[in-house]
Amino acid sequence: MTKIYHTFMIEMKLYTRDFFSFFFTFAFPSLLLLLYGSIYGNEPTVYFDGYGTIDVSIPAYCAMIIGVTGLMAFPLTLAHYKEHQIYKRLDATPVGKGFVIWIQTAVNIIMTLLGFLLLFIVGKLAYDVEYEGELWAISIAILLSIAAIFSIGFLFTSIARDSKMTNLLCYLSYFLMLFLSGATMPKEMFSDTLLSISKFLPLTYVVDLLQGTFNGEALHEYNFEIGMLAGICLLCSLMGAIFYKRKNWA
Amino acid sequence: MKNKIVTVNNLSIQYKTTTAVQNLSFSIKEQEIYAIIGPNGAGKTSTVECIEGLRMPSSGKVSVLGVTPHLNRKRMYKQMGIQLQEADYPDKMKVKELCIYFSAFYDHPADWRLLLKQLDLQKRENTLIKKLSGGEKRKLSILLALLPKPKLLILDELTTGLDPEARRMMWQSLLNIRNAGTTILLVSHYLDEVEHLADRLLYLVDGHKQFEGTLEEFRQYAENQITPSERKHNLNLEQLYLLVSPKKGALLSEVMK
């Protein structure tokens, strides 16, 4: 237990010392929420099927946080440790690199959930938001979304030959999905062309699934989104594991 | 008769079409300081990585502390300290945090605060790793290698980046560590270091063993390879090494200065 505790706590500290990860997980979504809230308020509108701007924005910003941790923080940490031979050094200890990779995964998931919590607290205090969704359905939707997006980040680190290439893949995919999946701008504002593009982006299904389950819709109404995310998770995890096995860790 | 801590029998290491090490055999006895020397690409690091369990031999047998390294790594690492040639650490971690991080991996680690003091790093306890000098990072690597209170300590390019004073302090620390019962395997390009520390050495060229024995035996081996006129000079170990090296011709005038 001591080794789990110390490794976990120190990896948590490292996460908070990375400005990009920390800012985009904790500060940016809340600031965006306050900004849009000050402009549009949270009055129910037909534009969002009777929900307010903040009601639909919080689940979308949760998707944004999953994007930050799954497509940026997690894969870039793996790439940094790999390229600087930190994993090789850790492999020469009784715990091995596998133990540390699991801890890093756990840290990024916890940070994702803490980011959600902060967003809800801001939403509750500033706009008194409430959600009708069942906790178990929301939990399943969140876990599946995290698994799918993290698996994409994992795949990037396994196929990229160095951290520069991992950076490129992560930044491209993150910013593309950030703006074209409905995570920042509501999809209701998209043109038909943008809507067509968004269907090819995994984060779109995360946004749809989270918005639906948060607002009390049944999980089975999102079978397509669930199927897409489960498929992405399986495929990327499998391919990532195969490429990692072939990767030279030296 | 001292026990053998490391035994290597007919070790070969192949990378695709390149043979890094061929039919190499040697052993390291308990509580000795054993050095591996040779030019770049001689197969030193590949050999050491097989002993560390980080690389699988293409053929041959390696036994370390009574186990086969790549099959019993976790058990072996409880008694083995390793300083890798090029490994780095997370640059946003503080020195103290890195010590706690690595100490947590062992059941009964050495006191890292004491080691920090012994290695003259205690003032850097709260410094981020990215702010350490090359020499300080090297010392930190050695500190981490000492955390398991190792029976076998493997040091690859021990004093690269250390200033002359720090090198000599490090040598003295290593002699103390050896005298306390630890066996040390040293890979080095610095022959003065080998001359000061090693009990025996292994000389590799292109993956082949050229020589194994004590420093005195190496002197005799080298003197037998050189001309009588070269022998007249009072040559130190490094000059002898250069004269038996495959690039002798290019180095000859430099050595005779």
Coordinates of C-alpha atoms in Angstrom, one line a residue, chain A residues 2-3 6-7 10-11 13-14 17-18 80-81 84-86 88-96 99-100 250, chain B residues 49 54-55 73-74 77-78 82 84 86-94 97 100-102 104-106 144-145:
Chain A
T2 CA 2.9 2.4 0.8
K3 CA 4.2 2.1 -2.7
H6 CA 3.6 7.4 -2.5
T7 CA 3.7 6.8 -6.3
I10 CA 3.8 12.2 -6.4
E11 CA 2.2 11.6 -9.8
K13 CA 1.7 16.5 -7.8
L14 CA 3.4 16.2 -11.2
R17 CA 2.7 21.2 -12.0
D18 CA 1.9 20.8 -15.7
H80 CA 7.8 11.7 -22.0
Y81 CA 8.6 8.8 -19.7
H84 CA 13.5 9.9 -21.5
Q85 CA 14.0 6.3 -20.6
I86 CA 12.3 6.8 -17.3
K88 CA 13.4 1.8 -18.6
R89 CA 14.8 2.9 -15.2
L90 CA 11.5 2.0 -13.5
D91 CA 11.7 -1.4 -15.2
A92 CA 14.9 -1.9 -13.2
T93 CA 13.0 -1.8 -9.9
P94 CA 10.9 -4.5 -8.2
V95 CA 7.7 -2.8 -9.3
G96 CA 8.4 -2.4 -13.0
F99 CA 2.8 -0.5 -12.1
V100 CA 3.7 3.1 -12.8
A250 CA 15.4 0.7 -24.7
Chain B
E49 CA 21.8 -5.0 -19.9
L54 CA 16.7 -5.6 -19.3
R55 CA 17.7 -7.5 -22.4
R73 CA 13.8 -9.5 -12.5
K74 CA 11.6 -8.4 -9.7
Y77 CA 16.0 -6.0 -8.3
K78 CA 15.4 -6.3 -4.5
I82 CA 21.4 -0.1 -11.1
L84 CA 21.7 3.3 -16.3
E86 CA 21.2 7.4 -20.2
A87 CA 18.1 7.2 -18.1
D88 CA 16.5 10.5 -17.0
Y89 CA 13.9 11.3 -14.4
P90 CA 10.6 13.4 -14.5
D91 CA 11.9 17.0 -14.8
K92 CA 9.1 18.5 -12.7
M93 CA 9.8 16.2 -9.8
K94 CA 11.8 17.4 -6.8
E97 CA 10.1 13.4 -4.2
I100 CA 10.5 9.0 -1.8
Y101 CA 9.1 7.7 -5.1
F102 CA 11.9 5.1 -5.6
A104 CA 8.5 3.2 -1.9
F105 CA 9.4 0.4 -4.4
Y106 CA 11.6 -1.5 -1.9
L144 CA 18.8 5.6 -6.4
A145 CA 21.0 2.7 -7.2

